[in-house]
């Protein structure tokens, strides 16, 4: 059974109180489109996840010595206290250079089909190598990273424990695999998951009305699945292309990866979990208000305006995607030795 948004708002309180058939039908419809988060850390390809890898990956995630300057770590752009991103328009990296795109959240990123806005990294271990080598980010080289890690006995021990079958465990590839293992643990179960799993009280009537609108308006064409997005690529401006203040003309998205004309201004659909705490929005980072972002997407992707009331309800639903952070204790990192490469402000790789 389907019913209109206004009718749904009128009956929302009744649904919450009674947990009736209409609420169950909405849940059944939603389960055809979305999936709750897994209850355990998901497996990743070619990288069995172990406690030793997770612990090593956590240390590497927080260690600024993976950067040439000794200033920037993965955590710099993926702050776990502020939604798993840096809450900046675009990130700042080596030599205080400004990057070209907004930093996506690392939370639940293991569930994305690919990483980065243009999907150029197939998984998190591939993604972990990119910023380390990017001149505008951490500006380091694989050889310098390995030299840095090999110079600290505690890291050598941790790598040996995490990769016991490797004859030479301290490697750039294993660094990336360990970071992937840690990032795979960053799942944030949200009220929406509780509701999908049968808890009628997990969403209030405004959030339920927003969910119904999200489904009925067609937002689910791009934002579905376990991560409410992050699974495929779509043109930004399918119906009406936003202005250059939102969609910069110089960034053609996936075209840079595929060199295919059809991929101009095509981007991976943003995963919407924790979107309420990861402003600013879009790959350009130009929009700071979630309601405004919802209205822009309605016009540019769906070809219709949403009312203020409808936008508020959709934003309320999106707020129900804000999840509980796993407890992450900041690691104590190994101390440098006399052979540890010294920090440099030079850009040693482009």
C-alpha positions as a Python dict, from the first residue, in 0.01 Angstrom:
ca = {
    (1, 'X'): (0, 0, 0),
    (2, 'X'): (121, 350, -85),
    (3, 'X'): (-6, 678, 50),
    (4, 'X'): (79, 1044, 6),
    (5, 'X'): (318, 1238, 232),
    (6, 'X'): (46, 1459, 383),
    (7, 'X'): (-166, 1158, 471),
    (8, 'X'): (141, 990, 618),
    (9, 'X'): (216, 1285, 847),
    (10, 'X'): (-142, 1275, 980),
    (11, 'X'): (-114, 907, 1065),
    (12, 'X'): (248, 907, 1182),
    (13, 'X'): (168, 938, 1553),
    (14, 'X'): (-88, 659, 1523),
    (15, 'X'): (168, 434, 1357),
    (16, 'X'): (417, 499, 1633),
    (17, 'X'): (162, 429, 1902),
    (18, 'X'): (10, 119, 1748),
    (19, 'X'): (298, -29, 1551),
    (20, 'X'): (29, -127, 1303),
    (21, 'X'): (4, -278, 961),
    (22, 'X'): (74, 50, 779),
    (23, 'X'): (407, 94, 960),
    (24, 'X'): (498, -264, 880),
    (25, 'X'): (419, -211, 513),
    (26, 'X'): (643, 95, 508),
    (27, 'X'): (920, -112, 665),
    (28, 'X'): (873, -387, 409),
    (29, 'X'): (894, -131, 129),
    (30, 'X'): (1207, 17, 286),
    (31, 'X'): (1373, -323, 321),
    (32, 'X'): (1335, -369, -54),
    (33, 'X'): (1552, -58, -99),
    (34, 'X'): (1784, -35, 203),
    (35, 'X'): (1970, -278, 427),
    (36, 'X'): (2073, -236, 791),
    (37, 'X'): (2440, -227, 876),
    (38, 'X'): (2606, -565, 931),
    (39, 'X'): (2644, -666, 1294),
    (40, 'X'): (3009, -766, 1246),
    (41, 'X'): (3306, -619, 1063),
    (42, 'X'): (3257, -702, 694),
    (43, 'X'): (3515, -909, 511),
    (44, 'X'): (3725, -733, 247),
    (45, 'X'): (3884, -880, -61),
    (46, 'X'): (4235, -1024, -35),
    (47, 'X'): (4287, -899, 319),
    (48, 'X'): (4173, -1119, 609),
    (49, 'X'): (4099, -888, 901),
    (50, 'X'): (4264, -977, 1231),
    (51, 'X'): (4296, -794, 1565),
    (52, 'X'): (4668, -743, 1496),
    (53, 'X'): (4597, -575, 1162),
    (54, 'X'): (4329, -357, 1316),
    (55, 'X'): (4562, -236, 1591),
    (56, 'X'): (4843, -169, 1345),
    (57, 'X'): (4606, 7, 1109),
    (58, 'X'): (4477, 230, 1386),
    (59, 'X'): (4832, 339, 1470),
    (60, 'X'): (4905, 411, 1103),
    (61, 'X'): (4575, 599, 1064),
    (62, 'X'): (4679, 841, 1339),
    (63, 'X'): (5049, 864, 1254),
    (64, 'X'): (5148, 1195, 1084),
    (65, 'X'): (5490, 1051, 1000),
    (66, 'X'): (5335, 882, 697),
    (67, 'X'): (5350, 1232, 547),
    (68, 'X'): (5671, 1392, 426),
    (69, 'X'): (5627, 1687, 661),
    (70, 'X'): (5535, 1481, 965),
    (71, 'X'): (5225, 1699, 1001),
    (72, 'X'): (4940, 1524, 819),
    (73, 'X'): (4788, 1186, 897),
    (74, 'X'): (4480, 1004, 767),
    (75, 'X'): (4308, 1146, 1073),
    (76, 'X'): (4379, 1501, 956),
    (77, 'X'): (4117, 1476, 681),
    (78, 'X'): (3907, 1203, 845),
    (79, 'X'): (3850, 1329, 1197),
    (80, 'X'): (3663, 1062, 1390),
    (81, 'X'): (3529, 1321, 1635),
    (82, 'X'): (3357, 1528, 1365),
    (83, 'X'): (3183, 1278, 1140),
    (84, 'X'): (3486, 1110, 984),
    (85, 'X'): (3577, 1406, 761),
    (86, 'X'): (3742, 1743, 819),
    (87, 'X'): (3436, 1971, 791),
    (88, 'X'): (3618, 2193, 543),
    (89, 'X'): (3522, 2295, 189),
    (90, 'X'): (3827, 2114, 58),
    (91, 'X'): (4111, 1969, 260),
    (92, 'X'): (4443, 2134, 336),
    (93, 'X'): (4757, 1929, 282),
    (94, 'X'): (5135, 1949, 242),
    (95, 'X'): (5271, 2303, 246),
    (96, 'X'): (4917, 2422, 331),
    (97, 'X'): (4804, 2353, -22),
    (98, 'X'): (4429, 2335, -75),
    (99, 'X'): (4298, 2016, -232),
    (100, 'X'): (4052, 2005, -522),
    (101, 'X'): (3760, 1821, -359),
    (102, 'X'): (3569, 1783, -35),
    (103, 'X'): (3692, 1501, 188),
    (104, 'X'): (3437, 1216, 212),
    (105, 'X'): (3368, 1056, 547),
    (106, 'X'): (3564, 745, 636),
    (107, 'X'): (3276, 615, 847),
    (108, 'X'): (3113, 310, 686),
    (109, 'X'): (3335, 367, 380),
    (110, 'X'): (3412, -5, 365),
    (111, 'X'): (3055, -49, 238),
    (112, 'X'): (3108, 171, -69),
    (113, 'X'): (3149, 3, -405),
    (114, 'X'): (3453, 223, -473),
    (115, 'X'): (3639, 508, -304),
    (116, 'X'): (3683, 878, -386),
    (117, 'X'): (3422, 1093, -557),
    (118, 'X'): (3526, 957, -896),
    (119, 'X'): (3564, 595, -786),
    (120, 'X'): (3928, 574, -891),
    (121, 'X'): (4015, 345, -598),
    (122, 'X'): (3847, 7, -596),
    (123, 'X'): (3872, -45, -219),
    (124, 'X'): (4007, 107, 101),
    (125, 'X'): (4356, -39, 69),
    (126, 'X'): (4385, 115, -276),
    (127, 'X'): (4246, 441, -141),
    (128, 'X'): (4493, 447, 150),
    (129, 'X'): (4787, 467, -89),
    (130, 'X'): (4657, 769, -278),
    (131, 'X'): (4672, 1052, -22),
    (132, 'X'): (5012, 937, 106),
    (133, 'X'): (5161, 988, -241),
    (134, 'X'): (4961, 1294, -351),
    (135, 'X'): (5173, 1608, -364),
    (136, 'X'): (4882, 1819, -244),
    (137, 'X'): (4811, 1590, 52),
    (138, 'X'): (5083, 1392, 234),
    (139, 'X'): (5346, 1426, -41),
    (140, 'X'): (5544, 1116, 46),
    (141, 'X'): (5687, 819, -144),
    (142, 'X'): (5641, 447, -77),
    (143, 'X'): (6014, 405, -21),
    (144, 'X'): (6025, 686, 234),
    (145, 'X'): (5721, 547, 414),
    (146, 'X'): (5881, 203, 439),
    (147, 'X'): (6210, 355, 557),
    (148, 'X'): (6023, 551, 823),
    (149, 'X'): (5829, 253, 953),
    (150, 'X'): (6129, 18, 937),
    (151, 'X'): (6333, 259, 1148),
    (152, 'X'): (6108, 206, 1451),
    (153, 'X'): (6140, -130, 1622),
    (154, 'X'): (5788, -126, 1761),
    (155, 'X'): (5643, -88, 1412),
    (156, 'X'): (5857, -374, 1283),
    (157, 'X'): (5720, -592, 1563),
    (158, 'X'): (5361, -485, 1493),
    (159, 'X'): (5394, -552, 1120),
    (160, 'X'): (5545, -894, 1192),
    (161, 'X'): (5253, -979, 1420),
    (162, 'X'): (4997, -853, 1167),
    (163, 'X'): (5155, -1025, 866),
    (164, 'X'): (5323, -1335, 1012),
    (165, 'X'): (5344, -1519, 680),
    (166, 'X'): (5531, -1238, 499),
    (167, 'X'): (5908, -1265, 473),
    (168, 'X'): (5927, -884, 453),
    (169, 'X'): (5622, -763, 646),
    (170, 'X'): (5702, -390, 652),
    (171, 'X'): (5583, -285, 308),
    (172, 'X'): (5375, -12, 148),
    (173, 'X'): (5111, -267, 49),
    (174, 'X'): (5085, -399, 403),
    (175, 'X'): (5059, -45, 537),
    (176, 'X'): (4752, 1, 315),
    (177, 'X'): (4605, -336, 414),
    (178, 'X'): (4638, -254, 784),
    (179, 'X'): (4469, 84, 740),
    (180, 'X'): (4188, -88, 548),
    (181, 'X'): (4143, -337, 833),
    (182, 'X'): (4107, -56, 1087),
    (183, 'X'): (3874, 151, 869),
    (184, 'X'): (3651, -154, 816),
    (185, 'X'): (3567, -137, 1188),
    (186, 'X'): (3431, 219, 1162),
    (187, 'X'): (3064, 124, 1136),
    (188, 'X'): (2804, 349, 1292),
    (189, 'X'): (2468, 181, 1364),
    (190, 'X'): (2193, 442, 1353),
    (191, 'X'): (1828, 475, 1458),
    (192, 'X'): (1733, 388, 1100),
    (193, 'X'): (1902, 48, 1141),
    (194, 'X'): (1709, -15, 1460),
    (195, 'X'): (1386, 72, 1278),
    (196, 'X'): (1471, -153, 982),
    (197, 'X'): (1536, -430, 1233),
    (198, 'X'): (1187, -395, 1380),
    (199, 'X'): (1205, -126, 1649),
    (200, 'X'): (896, 87, 1577),
    (201, 'X'): (998, 351, 1832),
    (202, 'X'): (1339, 417, 1670),
    (203, 'X'): (1198, 681, 1429),
    (204, 'X'): (951, 955, 1516),
    (205, 'X'): (663, 1064, 1295),
    (206, 'X'): (860, 1342, 1121),
    (207, 'X'): (1146, 1104, 1040),
    (208, 'X'): (899, 847, 907),
    (209, 'X'): (733, 1112, 692),
    (210, 'X'): (1076, 1210, 561),
    (211, 'X'): (1155, 848, 478),
    (212, 'X'): (829, 818, 285),
    (213, 'X'): (911, 1136, 92),
    (214, 'X'): (1267, 1018, 29),
    (215, 'X'): (1124, 705, -129),
    (216, 'X'): (830, 862, -312),
    (217, 'X'): (1023, 1156, -459),
    (218, 'X'): (1278, 923, -616),
    (219, 'X'): (1586, 998, -403),
    (220, 'X'): (1628, 621, -374),
    (221, 'X'): (1725, 597, -741),
    (222, 'X'): (2077, 701, -640),
    (223, 'X'): (2072, 665, -262),
    (224, 'X'): (1986, 310, -165),
    (225, 'X'): (2145, -2, -23),
    (226, 'X'): (2327, -45, 304),
    (227, 'X'): (2515, 286, 283),
    (228, 'X'): (2222, 483, 138),
    (229, 'X'): (2443, 558, -162),
    (230, 'X'): (2807, 499, -249),
    (231, 'X'): (2729, 211, -483),
    (232, 'X'): (2722, 364, -833),
    (233, 'X'): (2789, 672, -1048),
    (234, 'X'): (2544, 936, -1168),
    (235, 'X'): (2553, 1268, -1353),
    (236, 'X'): (2538, 1570, -1125),
    (237, 'X'): (2270, 1778, -1288),
    (238, 'X'): (2072, 1498, -1449),
    (239, 'X'): (1773, 1728, -1508),
    (240, 'X'): (1917, 2074, -1446),
    (241, 'X'): (2288, 2138, -1400),
    (242, 'X'): (2362, 2351, -1092),
    (243, 'X'): (2560, 2672, -1128),
    (244, 'X'): (2937, 2687, -1112),
    (245, 'X'): (2912, 2791, -747),
    (246, 'X'): (2800, 2432, -672),
    (247, 'X'): (2934, 2238, -972),
    (248, 'X'): (3274, 2385, -1073),
    (249, 'X'): (3321, 2360, -1449),
    (250, 'X'): (3684, 2249, -1420),
    (251, 'X'): (3608, 1929, -1228),
    (252, 'X'): (3454, 1679, -1468),
    (253, 'X'): (3440, 1396, -1217),
    (254, 'X'): (3474, 1039, -1340),
    (255, 'X'): (3578, 1161, -1686),
    (256, 'X'): (3930, 1201, -1545),
    (257, 'X'): (3932, 826, -1467),
    (258, 'X'): (3765, 682, -1777),
    (259, 'X'): (3834, 952, -2040),
    (260, 'X'): (3482, 883, -2164),
    (261, 'X'): (3263, 1174, -2268),
    (262, 'X'): (2958, 1016, -2110),
    (263, 'X'): (3134, 1038, -1773),
    (264, 'X'): (3170, 1417, -1775),
    (265, 'X'): (3032, 1555, -1446),
    (266, 'X'): (2954, 1203, -1330),
    (267, 'X'): (3031, 1128, -965),
    (268, 'X'): (2980, 844, -722),
    (269, 'X'): (2652, 893, -536),
    (270, 'X'): (2739, 1017, -189),
    (271, 'X'): (2670, 767, 89),
    (272, 'X'): (2426, 944, 321),
    (273, 'X'): (2500, 780, 654),
    (274, 'X'): (2604, 1052, 902),
    (275, 'X'): (2532, 1319, 640),
    (276, 'X'): (2382, 1548, 905),
    (277, 'X'): (2727, 1584, 1068),
    (278, 'X'): (2949, 1594, 759),
    (279, 'X'): (2888, 1942, 616),
    (280, 'X'): (2982, 2096, 379),
    (281, 'X'): (2823, 1899, 96),
    (282, 'X'): (2893, 1780, -258),
    (283, 'X'): (3236, 1715, -408),
    (284, 'X'): (3289, 2091, -423),
    (285, 'X'): (3208, 2145, -56),
    (286, 'X'): (3021, 2461, -150),
    (287, 'X'): (2695, 2400, 41),
    (288, 'X'): (2695, 2409, 419),
    (289, 'X'): (2325, 2363, 493),
    (290, 'X'): (2171, 2017, 459),
    (291, 'X'): (1824, 2149, 379),
    (292, 'X'): (1971, 2357, 97),
    (293, 'X'): (2156, 2052, -33),
    (294, 'X'): (1831, 1853, -34),
    (295, 'X'): (1656, 2128, -231),
    (296, 'X'): (1942, 2150, -483),
    (297, 'X'): (1934, 1775, -539),
    (298, 'X'): (1556, 1774, -586),
    (299, 'X'): (1581, 2036, -859),
    (300, 'X'): (1897, 1914, -1032),
    (301, 'X'): (1841, 1537, -1012),
    (302, 'X'): (1464, 1496, -989),
    (303, 'X'): (1343, 1806, -1173),
    (304, 'X'): (1103, 1920, -907),
    (305, 'X'): (1104, 2155, -612),
    (306, 'X'): (1027, 2036, -262),
    (307, 'X'): (842, 2255, -17),
    (308, 'X'): (1007, 2383, 299),
    (309, 'X'): (799, 2136, 500),
    (310, 'X'): (897, 1846, 277),
    (311, 'X'): (1265, 1943, 290),
    (312, 'X'): (1249, 1963, 670),
    (313, 'X'): (1097, 1615, 685),
    (314, 'X'): (1362, 1469, 454),
    (315, 'X'): (1634, 1634, 664),
    (316, 'X'): (1475, 1477, 973),
    (317, 'X'): (1498, 1135, 810),
    (318, 'X'): (1859, 1198, 711),
    (319, 'X'): (1930, 1283, 1075),
    (320, 'X'): (1815, 932, 1163),
    (321, 'X'): (2116, 808, 964),
    (322, 'X'): (2356, 959, 1219),
    (323, 'X'): (2502, 661, 1395),
    (324, 'X'): (2685, 567, 1712),
    (325, 'X'): (3060, 594, 1682),
    (326, 'X'): (3267, 289, 1779),
    (327, 'X'): (3499, 356, 2069),
    (328, 'X'): (3843, 442, 1935),
    (329, 'X'): (4121, 495, 2187),
    (330, 'X'): (4398, 714, 2051),
    (331, 'X'): (4709, 495, 2018),
    (332, 'X'): (5049, 567, 2162),
    (333, 'X'): (5280, 563, 1859),
    (334, 'X'): (5633, 424, 1837),
    (335, 'X'): (5918, 667, 1897),
    (336, 'X'): (6158, 768, 1620),
    (337, 'X'): (6508, 632, 1606),
    (338, 'X'): (6832, 780, 1480),
    (339, 'X'): (6762, 640, 1133),
    (340, 'X'): (6408, 773, 1099),
    (341, 'X'): (6387, 1006, 795),
    (342, 'X'): (6352, 1366, 902),
    (343, 'X'): (6045, 1574, 817),
    (344, 'X'): (6067, 1794, 510),
    (345, 'X'): (5852, 2073, 373),
    (346, 'X'): (5970, 1999, 20),
    (347, 'X'): (5725, 1837, -216),
    (348, 'X'): (5907, 1514, -296),
    (349, 'X'): (5637, 1365, -521),
    (350, 'X'): (5378, 1509, -754),
}
